[in-house]
Short mmCIF file of C-alpha atoms and ligand atoms in Angstrom, two decimals:
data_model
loop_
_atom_site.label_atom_id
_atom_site.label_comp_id
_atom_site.label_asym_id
_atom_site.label_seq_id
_atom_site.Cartn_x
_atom_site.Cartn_y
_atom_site.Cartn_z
CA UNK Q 669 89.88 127.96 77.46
CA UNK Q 670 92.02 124.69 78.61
CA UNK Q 671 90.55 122.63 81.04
CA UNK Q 672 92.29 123.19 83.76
CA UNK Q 673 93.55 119.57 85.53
CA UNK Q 674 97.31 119.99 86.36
CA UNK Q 675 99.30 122.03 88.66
CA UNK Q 676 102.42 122.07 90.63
CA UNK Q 677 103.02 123.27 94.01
CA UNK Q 678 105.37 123.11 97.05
CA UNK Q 679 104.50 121.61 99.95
CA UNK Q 680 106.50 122.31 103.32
CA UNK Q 681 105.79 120.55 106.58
CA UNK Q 682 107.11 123.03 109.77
CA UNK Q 683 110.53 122.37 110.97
CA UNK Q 684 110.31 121.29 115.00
CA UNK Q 685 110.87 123.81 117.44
CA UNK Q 686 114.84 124.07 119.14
CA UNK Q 687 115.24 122.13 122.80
CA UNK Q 688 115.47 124.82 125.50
CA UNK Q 689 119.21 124.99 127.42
CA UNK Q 690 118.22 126.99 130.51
CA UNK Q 691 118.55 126.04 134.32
CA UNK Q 692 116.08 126.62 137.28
CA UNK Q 693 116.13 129.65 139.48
CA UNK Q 694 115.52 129.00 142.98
CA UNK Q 695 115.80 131.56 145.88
CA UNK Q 696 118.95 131.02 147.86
CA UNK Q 697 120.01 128.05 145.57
CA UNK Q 698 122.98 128.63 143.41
CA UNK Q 699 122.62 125.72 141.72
CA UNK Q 700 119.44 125.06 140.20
CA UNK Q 701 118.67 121.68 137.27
CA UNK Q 702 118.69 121.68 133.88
CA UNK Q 703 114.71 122.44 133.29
CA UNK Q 704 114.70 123.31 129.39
CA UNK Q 705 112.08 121.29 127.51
CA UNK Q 706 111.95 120.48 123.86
CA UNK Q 707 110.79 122.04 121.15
CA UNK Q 708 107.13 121.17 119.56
CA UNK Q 709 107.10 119.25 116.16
CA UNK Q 710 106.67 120.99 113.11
CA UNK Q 711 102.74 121.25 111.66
CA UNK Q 712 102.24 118.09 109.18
CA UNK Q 713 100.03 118.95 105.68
CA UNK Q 714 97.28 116.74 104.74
CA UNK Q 715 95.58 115.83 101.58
CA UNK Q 716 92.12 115.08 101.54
CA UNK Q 717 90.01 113.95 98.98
CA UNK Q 718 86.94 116.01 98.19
CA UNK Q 719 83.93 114.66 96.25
CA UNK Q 720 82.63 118.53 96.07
CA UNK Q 721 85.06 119.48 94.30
CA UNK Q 722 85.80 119.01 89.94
CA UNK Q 723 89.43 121.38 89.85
CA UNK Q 724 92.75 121.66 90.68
CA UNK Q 725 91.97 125.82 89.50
CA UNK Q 726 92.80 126.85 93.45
CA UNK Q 727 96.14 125.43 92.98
CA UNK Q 728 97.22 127.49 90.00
CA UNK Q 729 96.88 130.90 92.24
CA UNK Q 730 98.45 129.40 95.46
CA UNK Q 731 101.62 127.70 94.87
CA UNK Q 732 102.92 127.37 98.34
CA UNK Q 733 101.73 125.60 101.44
CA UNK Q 734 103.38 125.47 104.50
CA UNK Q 735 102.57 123.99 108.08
CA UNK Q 736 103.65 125.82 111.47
CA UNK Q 737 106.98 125.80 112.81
CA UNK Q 738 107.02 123.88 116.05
CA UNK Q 739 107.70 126.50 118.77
CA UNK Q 740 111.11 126.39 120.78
CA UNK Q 741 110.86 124.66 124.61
CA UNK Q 742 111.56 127.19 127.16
CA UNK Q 743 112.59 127.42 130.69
CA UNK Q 744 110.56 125.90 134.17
CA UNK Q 745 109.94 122.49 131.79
CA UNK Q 746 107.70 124.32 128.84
CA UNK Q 747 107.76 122.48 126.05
CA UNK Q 748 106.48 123.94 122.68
CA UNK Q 749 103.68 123.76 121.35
CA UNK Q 750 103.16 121.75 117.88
CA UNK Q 751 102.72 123.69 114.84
CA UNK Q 752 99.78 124.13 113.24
CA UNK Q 753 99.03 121.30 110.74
CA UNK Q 754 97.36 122.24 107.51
CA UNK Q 755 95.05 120.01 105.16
CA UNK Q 756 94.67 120.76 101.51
CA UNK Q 757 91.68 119.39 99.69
CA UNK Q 758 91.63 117.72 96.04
CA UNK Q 759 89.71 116.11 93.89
CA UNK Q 760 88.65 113.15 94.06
CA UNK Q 761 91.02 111.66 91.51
CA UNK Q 762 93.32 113.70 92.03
CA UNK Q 763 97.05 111.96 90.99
CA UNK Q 764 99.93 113.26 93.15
CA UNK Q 765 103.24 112.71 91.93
CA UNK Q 766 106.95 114.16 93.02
CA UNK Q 767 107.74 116.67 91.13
CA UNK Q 768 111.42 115.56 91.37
CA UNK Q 769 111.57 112.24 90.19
CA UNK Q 770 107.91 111.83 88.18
CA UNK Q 771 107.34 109.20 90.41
CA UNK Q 772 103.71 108.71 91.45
CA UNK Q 773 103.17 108.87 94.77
CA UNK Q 774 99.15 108.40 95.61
CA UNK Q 775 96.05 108.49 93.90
CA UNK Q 776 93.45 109.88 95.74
CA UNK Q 777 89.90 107.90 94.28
CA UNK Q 778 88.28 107.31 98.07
CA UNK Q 779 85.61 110.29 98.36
CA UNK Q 780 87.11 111.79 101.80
CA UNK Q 781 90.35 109.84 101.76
CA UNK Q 782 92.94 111.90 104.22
CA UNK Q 783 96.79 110.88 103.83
CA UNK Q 784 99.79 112.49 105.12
CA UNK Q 785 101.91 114.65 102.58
CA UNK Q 786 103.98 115.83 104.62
CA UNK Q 787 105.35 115.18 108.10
CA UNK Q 788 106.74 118.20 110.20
CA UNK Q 789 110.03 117.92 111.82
CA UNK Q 790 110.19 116.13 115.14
CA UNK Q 791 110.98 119.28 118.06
CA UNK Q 792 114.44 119.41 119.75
CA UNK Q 793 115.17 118.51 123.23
CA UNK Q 794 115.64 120.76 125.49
CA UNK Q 795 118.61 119.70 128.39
CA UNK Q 796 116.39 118.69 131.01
CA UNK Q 797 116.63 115.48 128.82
CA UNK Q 798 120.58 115.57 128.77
CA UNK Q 799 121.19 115.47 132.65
CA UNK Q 800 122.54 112.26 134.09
CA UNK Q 801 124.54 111.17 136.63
CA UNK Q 802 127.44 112.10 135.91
CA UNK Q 803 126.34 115.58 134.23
CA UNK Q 804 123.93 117.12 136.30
CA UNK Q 805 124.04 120.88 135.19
CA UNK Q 806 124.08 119.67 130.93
CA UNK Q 807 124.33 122.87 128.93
CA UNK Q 808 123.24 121.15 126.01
CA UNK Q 809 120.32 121.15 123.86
CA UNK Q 810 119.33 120.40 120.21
CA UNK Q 811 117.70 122.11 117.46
CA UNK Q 812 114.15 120.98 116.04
CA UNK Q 813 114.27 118.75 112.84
CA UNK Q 814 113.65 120.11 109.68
CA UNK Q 815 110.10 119.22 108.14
CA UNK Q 816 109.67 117.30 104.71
CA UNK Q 817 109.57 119.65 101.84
CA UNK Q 818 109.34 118.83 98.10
CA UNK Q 819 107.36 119.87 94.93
CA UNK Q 820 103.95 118.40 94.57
CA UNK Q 821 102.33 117.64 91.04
CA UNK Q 822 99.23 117.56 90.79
CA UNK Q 823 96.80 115.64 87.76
CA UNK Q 824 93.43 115.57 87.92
CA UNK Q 825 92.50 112.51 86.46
CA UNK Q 826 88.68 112.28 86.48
CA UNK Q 827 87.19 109.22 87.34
CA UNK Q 828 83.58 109.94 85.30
CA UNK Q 829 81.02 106.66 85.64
CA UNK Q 830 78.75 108.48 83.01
CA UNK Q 831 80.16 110.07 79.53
CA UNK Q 832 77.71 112.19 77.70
CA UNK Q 833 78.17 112.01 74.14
CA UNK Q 834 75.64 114.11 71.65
CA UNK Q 835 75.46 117.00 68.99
CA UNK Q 836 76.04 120.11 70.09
CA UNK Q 837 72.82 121.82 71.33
CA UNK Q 838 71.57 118.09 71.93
CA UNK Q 839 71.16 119.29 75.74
CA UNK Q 840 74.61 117.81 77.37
CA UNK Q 841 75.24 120.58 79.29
CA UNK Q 842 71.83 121.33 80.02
CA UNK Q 843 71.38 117.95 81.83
CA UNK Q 844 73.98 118.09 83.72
CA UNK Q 845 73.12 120.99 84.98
CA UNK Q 846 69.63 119.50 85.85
CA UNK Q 847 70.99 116.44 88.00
CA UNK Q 848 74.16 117.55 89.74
CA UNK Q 849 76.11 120.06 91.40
CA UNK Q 850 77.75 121.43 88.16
CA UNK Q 851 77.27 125.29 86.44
CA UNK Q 852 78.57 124.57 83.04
CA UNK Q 853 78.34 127.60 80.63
CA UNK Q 854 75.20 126.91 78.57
CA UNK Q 855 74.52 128.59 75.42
CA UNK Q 856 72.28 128.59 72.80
CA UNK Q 857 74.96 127.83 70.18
CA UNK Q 858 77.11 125.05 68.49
CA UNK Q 859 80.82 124.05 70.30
CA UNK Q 860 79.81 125.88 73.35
CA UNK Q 861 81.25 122.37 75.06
CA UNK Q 862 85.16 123.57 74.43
CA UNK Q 863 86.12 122.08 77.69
CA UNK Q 864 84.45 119.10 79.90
CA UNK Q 865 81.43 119.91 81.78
CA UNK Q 866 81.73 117.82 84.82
CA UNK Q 867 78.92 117.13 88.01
CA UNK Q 868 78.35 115.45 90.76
CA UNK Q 869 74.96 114.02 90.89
CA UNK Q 870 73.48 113.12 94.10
CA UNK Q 871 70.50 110.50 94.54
CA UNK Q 872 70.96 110.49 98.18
CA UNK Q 873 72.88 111.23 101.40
CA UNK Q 874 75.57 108.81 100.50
CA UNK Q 875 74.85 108.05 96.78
CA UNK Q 876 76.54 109.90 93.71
CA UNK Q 877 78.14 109.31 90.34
CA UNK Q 878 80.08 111.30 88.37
CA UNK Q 879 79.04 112.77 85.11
CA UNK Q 880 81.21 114.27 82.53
CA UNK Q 881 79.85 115.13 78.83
CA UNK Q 882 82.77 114.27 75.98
CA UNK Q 883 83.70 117.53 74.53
CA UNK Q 884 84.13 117.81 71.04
CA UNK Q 885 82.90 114.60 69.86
CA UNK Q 886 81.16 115.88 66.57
CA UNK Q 887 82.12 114.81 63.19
CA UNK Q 888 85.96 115.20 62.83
CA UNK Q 889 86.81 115.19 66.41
CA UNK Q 890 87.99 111.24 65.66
CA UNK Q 891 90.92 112.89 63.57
CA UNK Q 892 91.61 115.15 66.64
CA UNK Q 893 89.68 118.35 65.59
CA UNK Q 894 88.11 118.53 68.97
CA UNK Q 895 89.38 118.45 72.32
CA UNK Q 896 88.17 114.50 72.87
CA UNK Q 897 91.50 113.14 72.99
CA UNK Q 898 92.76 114.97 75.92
CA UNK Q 899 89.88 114.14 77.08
CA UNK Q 900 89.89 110.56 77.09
CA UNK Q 901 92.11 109.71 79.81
CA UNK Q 902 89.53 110.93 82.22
CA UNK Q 903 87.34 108.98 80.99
CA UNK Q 904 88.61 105.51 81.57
CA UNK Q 905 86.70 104.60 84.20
CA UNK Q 906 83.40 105.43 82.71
CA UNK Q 907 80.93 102.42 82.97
CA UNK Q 908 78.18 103.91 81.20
CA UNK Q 909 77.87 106.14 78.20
CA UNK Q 910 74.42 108.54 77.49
CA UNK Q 911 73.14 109.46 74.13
CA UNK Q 912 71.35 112.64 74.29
CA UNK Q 913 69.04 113.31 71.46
CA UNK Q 914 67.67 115.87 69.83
CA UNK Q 915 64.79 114.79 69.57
CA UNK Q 916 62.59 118.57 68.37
CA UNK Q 917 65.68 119.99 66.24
CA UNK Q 918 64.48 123.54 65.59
CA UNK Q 919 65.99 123.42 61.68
CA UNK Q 920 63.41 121.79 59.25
CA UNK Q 921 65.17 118.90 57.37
CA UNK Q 922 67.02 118.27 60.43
CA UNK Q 923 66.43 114.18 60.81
CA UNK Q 924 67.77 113.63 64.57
CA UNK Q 925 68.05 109.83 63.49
CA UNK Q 926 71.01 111.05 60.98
CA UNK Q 927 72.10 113.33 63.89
CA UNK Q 928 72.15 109.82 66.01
CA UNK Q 929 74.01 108.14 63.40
CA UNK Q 930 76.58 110.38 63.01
CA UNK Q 931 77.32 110.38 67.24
CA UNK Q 932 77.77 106.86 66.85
CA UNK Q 933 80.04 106.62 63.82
CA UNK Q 934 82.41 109.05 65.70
CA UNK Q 935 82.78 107.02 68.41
CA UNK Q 936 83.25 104.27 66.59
CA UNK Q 937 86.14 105.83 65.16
CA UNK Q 938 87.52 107.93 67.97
CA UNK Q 939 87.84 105.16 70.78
CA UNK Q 940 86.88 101.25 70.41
CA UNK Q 941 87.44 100.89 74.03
CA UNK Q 942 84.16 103.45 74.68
CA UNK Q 943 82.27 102.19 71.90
CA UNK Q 944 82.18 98.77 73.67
CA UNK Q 945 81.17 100.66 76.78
CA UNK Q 946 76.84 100.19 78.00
CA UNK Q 947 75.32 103.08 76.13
CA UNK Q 948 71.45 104.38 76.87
CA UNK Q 949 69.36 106.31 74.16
CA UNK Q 950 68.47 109.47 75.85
CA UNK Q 951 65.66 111.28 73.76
CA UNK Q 952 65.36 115.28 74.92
CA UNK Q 953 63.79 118.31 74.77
CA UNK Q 954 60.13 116.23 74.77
CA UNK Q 955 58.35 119.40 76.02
CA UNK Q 956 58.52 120.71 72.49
CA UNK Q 957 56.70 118.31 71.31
CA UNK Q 958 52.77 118.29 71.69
CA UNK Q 959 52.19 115.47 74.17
CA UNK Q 960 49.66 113.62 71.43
CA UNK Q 961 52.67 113.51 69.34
CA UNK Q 962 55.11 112.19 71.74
CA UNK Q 963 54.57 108.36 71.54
CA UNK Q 964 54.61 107.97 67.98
CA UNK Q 965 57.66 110.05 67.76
CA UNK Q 966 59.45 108.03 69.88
CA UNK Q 967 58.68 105.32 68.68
CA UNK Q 968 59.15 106.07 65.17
CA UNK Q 969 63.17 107.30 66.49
CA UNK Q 970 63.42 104.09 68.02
CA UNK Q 971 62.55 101.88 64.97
CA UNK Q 972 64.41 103.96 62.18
CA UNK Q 973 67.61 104.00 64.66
CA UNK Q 974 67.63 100.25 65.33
CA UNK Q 975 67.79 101.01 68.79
CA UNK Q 976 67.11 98.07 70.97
CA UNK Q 977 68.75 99.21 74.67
CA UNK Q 978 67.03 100.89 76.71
CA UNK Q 979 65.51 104.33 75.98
CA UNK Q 980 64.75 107.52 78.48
CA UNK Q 981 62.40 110.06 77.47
CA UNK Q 982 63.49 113.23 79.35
CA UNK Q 983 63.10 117.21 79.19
CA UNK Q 984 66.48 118.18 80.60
CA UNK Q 985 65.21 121.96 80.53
CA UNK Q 986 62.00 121.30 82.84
CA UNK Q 987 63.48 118.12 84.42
CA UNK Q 988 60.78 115.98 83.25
CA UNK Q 989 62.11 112.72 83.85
CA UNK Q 990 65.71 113.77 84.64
CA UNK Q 991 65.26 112.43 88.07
CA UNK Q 992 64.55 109.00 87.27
CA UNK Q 993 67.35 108.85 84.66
CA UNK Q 994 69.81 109.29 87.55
CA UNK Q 995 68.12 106.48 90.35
CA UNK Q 996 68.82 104.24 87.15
CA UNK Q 997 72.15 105.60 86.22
CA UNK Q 998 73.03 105.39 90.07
CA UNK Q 999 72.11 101.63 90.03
CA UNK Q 1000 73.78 100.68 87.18
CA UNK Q 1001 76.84 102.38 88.13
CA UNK Q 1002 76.87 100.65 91.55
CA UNK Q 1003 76.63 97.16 90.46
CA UNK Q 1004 79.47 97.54 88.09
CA UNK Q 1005 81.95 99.34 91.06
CA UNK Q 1006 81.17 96.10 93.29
CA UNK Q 1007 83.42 94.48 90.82
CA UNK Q 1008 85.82 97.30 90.09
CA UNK Q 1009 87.47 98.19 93.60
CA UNK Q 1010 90.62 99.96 93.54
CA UNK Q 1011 93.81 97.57 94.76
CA UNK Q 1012 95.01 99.25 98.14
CA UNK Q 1013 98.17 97.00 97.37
CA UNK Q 1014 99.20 99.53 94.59
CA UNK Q 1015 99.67 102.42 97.36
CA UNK Q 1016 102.81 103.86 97.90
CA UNK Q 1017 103.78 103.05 101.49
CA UNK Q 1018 105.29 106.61 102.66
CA UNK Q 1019 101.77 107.86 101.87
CA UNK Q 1020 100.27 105.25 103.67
CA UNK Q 1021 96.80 105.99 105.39
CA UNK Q 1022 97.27 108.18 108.62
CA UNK Q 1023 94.78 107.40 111.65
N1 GTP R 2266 62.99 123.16 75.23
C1 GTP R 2266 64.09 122.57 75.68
N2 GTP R 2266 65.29 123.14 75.44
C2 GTP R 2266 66.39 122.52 75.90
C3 GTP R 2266 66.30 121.29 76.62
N3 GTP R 2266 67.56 120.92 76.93
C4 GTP R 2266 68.39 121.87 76.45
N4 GTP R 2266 67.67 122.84 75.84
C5 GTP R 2266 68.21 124.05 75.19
O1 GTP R 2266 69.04 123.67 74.12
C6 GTP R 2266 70.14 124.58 74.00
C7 GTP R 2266 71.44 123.80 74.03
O2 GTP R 2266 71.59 123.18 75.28
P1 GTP R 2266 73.00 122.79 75.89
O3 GTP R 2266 72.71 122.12 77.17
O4 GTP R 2266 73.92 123.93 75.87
O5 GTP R 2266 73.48 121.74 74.80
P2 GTP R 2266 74.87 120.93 74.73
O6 GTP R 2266 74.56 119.60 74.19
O7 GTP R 2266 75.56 121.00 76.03
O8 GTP R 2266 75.62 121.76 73.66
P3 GTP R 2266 77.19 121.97 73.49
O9 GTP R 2266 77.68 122.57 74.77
O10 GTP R 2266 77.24 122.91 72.35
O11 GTP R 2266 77.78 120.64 73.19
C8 GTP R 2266 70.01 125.56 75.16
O12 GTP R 2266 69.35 126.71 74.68
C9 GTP R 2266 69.10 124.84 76.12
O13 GTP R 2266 68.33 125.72 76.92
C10 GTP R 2266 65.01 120.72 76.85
O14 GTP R 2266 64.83 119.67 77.47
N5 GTP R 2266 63.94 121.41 76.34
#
């Protein structure tokens, strides 16, 4: 299955509502003013950036979006009443471009960010507005504006602080699963990682980070065997990288410092730009070791591996020390945004913040 991050859809603001033409009607008064109001605008559509939400999936099935028409003014001064505006909700990350020209029109990276999209058509006036001195019974009237229409791509470009990089069965998915808001399809098998597992982990009301595991990042993935290079783009922003360990392989022979060695040859390989990235040991699956045992095993990975960063011991399956991981993933990840704040100056002007 393809990771779904890309679709296209049509967004169309409602057109304003027609001015009313109509005149007053007055017992025993032949002649009574122009009292047609105008038309309501047209419904504007919204885009919103949600943090609760990893895929653009919705937007393959629905295509089309529209806003309410404004409705027409009527008679006795009624104008119409606005049409209903709409919001659609992205992910956070979430690149919008026109679908016409290519050209890219926002990038939504503010968790709860609201822009316009679309703005609905202004409504017609109705000929009370038209009547003057010189015209006091105007029959005229206009219709409502149409509103802003156009095709809408959509890219989902994921802004992950935290790549996961590790054999398969290491626990990737498993973790994330522990920490965040993810459901990624565990299994007890090799490759079950075919597209990224993504989550959300919250350490408090206001506090998350983004975790993504690398798919495909096994021996030969450098050459493009897996699914990493597609991949990478979404992981540009990551400020942190987590090596989950094996560290009870169930096959005898099975030496998870070769296993480690391996990880860290690929990425070598694959991307120099993420090899140069902070990277954390992560040593799991410590429940299935006796807890006599687990000191000296540690340490023993430690030495053999070389490893002198820091080092979590966790057991992403009964959350032993998972929780701990992510307060110190959470700081880390803060200090480095404080220096990493998206330019505001870059923002396309017609999609400029609406209060
Ligand atoms: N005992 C124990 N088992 C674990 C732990 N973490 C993961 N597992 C098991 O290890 C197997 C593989 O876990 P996954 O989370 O699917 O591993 P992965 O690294 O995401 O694997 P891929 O998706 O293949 O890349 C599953 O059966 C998990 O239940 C742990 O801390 N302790």
């Amino acid at each position: 299955m393809k990771f779904v991050d890309e679709a296209t859809i049509e967004i169309v603001a409602g057109d304003g509502g027609n001015g009313a033409a109509s005149f007053r009607h007055e017992k025993y008064k032949e002649f009574g003013g122009p009292d047609g109001g105008d038309g309501g605008r047209g419904g504007y559509v919204y885009g919103v950036a949600d943090p609760n939400l990893n895929t653009l999936i919705d937007y393959r099935y629905t295509r089309r979006y529209e806003a309410g028409r404004g409705e027409n003014g009527m008679g006795s001064d009624m104008f119409g009443a606005a049409g209903k505006d709409i919001t659609l909700r992205f992910p956070v990350g979430t690149i919008l471009r026109d679908q016409a020209t290519g050209e890219v029109l926002h990038e939504l990276l503010t968790p709860d960010e609201r822009i316009v999209l679309a703005r609905g058509g202004d409504g017609g006036f109705g000929n009370l507005r038209f009547k003057s001195a010189v015209n006091r019974a105007p029959r005229q009237k206009t219709v409502g504006r149409p509103g802003e229409r156009f095709g809408l791509q959509l890219e989902l470009k994921v802004l992950a602080d935290v790549g996961l990089l590790g054999m398969p069965n290491a626990g990737k998915s498993t973790f994330i699963t522990a920490v965040s808001n993810a459901r990624p399809k565990i299994a007890d098998y090799p490759f079950t990682t075919l597209h990224p597992n993504l989550g959300v982990v919250r350490v408090g009301p206001e506090q998350s980070f983004v975790v993504a595991d690398i798919p495909g990042l096994i021996e030969g993935a450098s050459e493009g065997a897996g699914l990493g290079h597609q991949f990478l783009r979404h992981l540009q922003r990551t400020r942190l990288l987590l090596h989950i360990v094996d560290l009870a392989p169930f096959d005898d022979g099975v030496d998870p410092v070769e296993q480690a060695h391996a990880i860290v040859g690929e990425l070598k390989k694959y991307d120099a730009e993420l090899f140069g990235k902070p990277r954390w040991l992560v040593l799991n699956k410590i429940d299935m070791i006796p807890q006599a045992e687990r000191a000296a095993r540690v340490k023993d990975f430690v030495k053999r591996f070389k490893w002198k960063g820091p080092v979590f011991e966790i057991s992403a399956l009964a959350r032993e020390g998972t929780d701990l991981l992510a307060k110190n993933i959470y700081q880390h990840v803060r200090q480095q945004q404080r220096t990493e704040q998206p330019d505001p100056a870059q923002q396309d002007p017609r999609f400029a913040q609406d209060d």
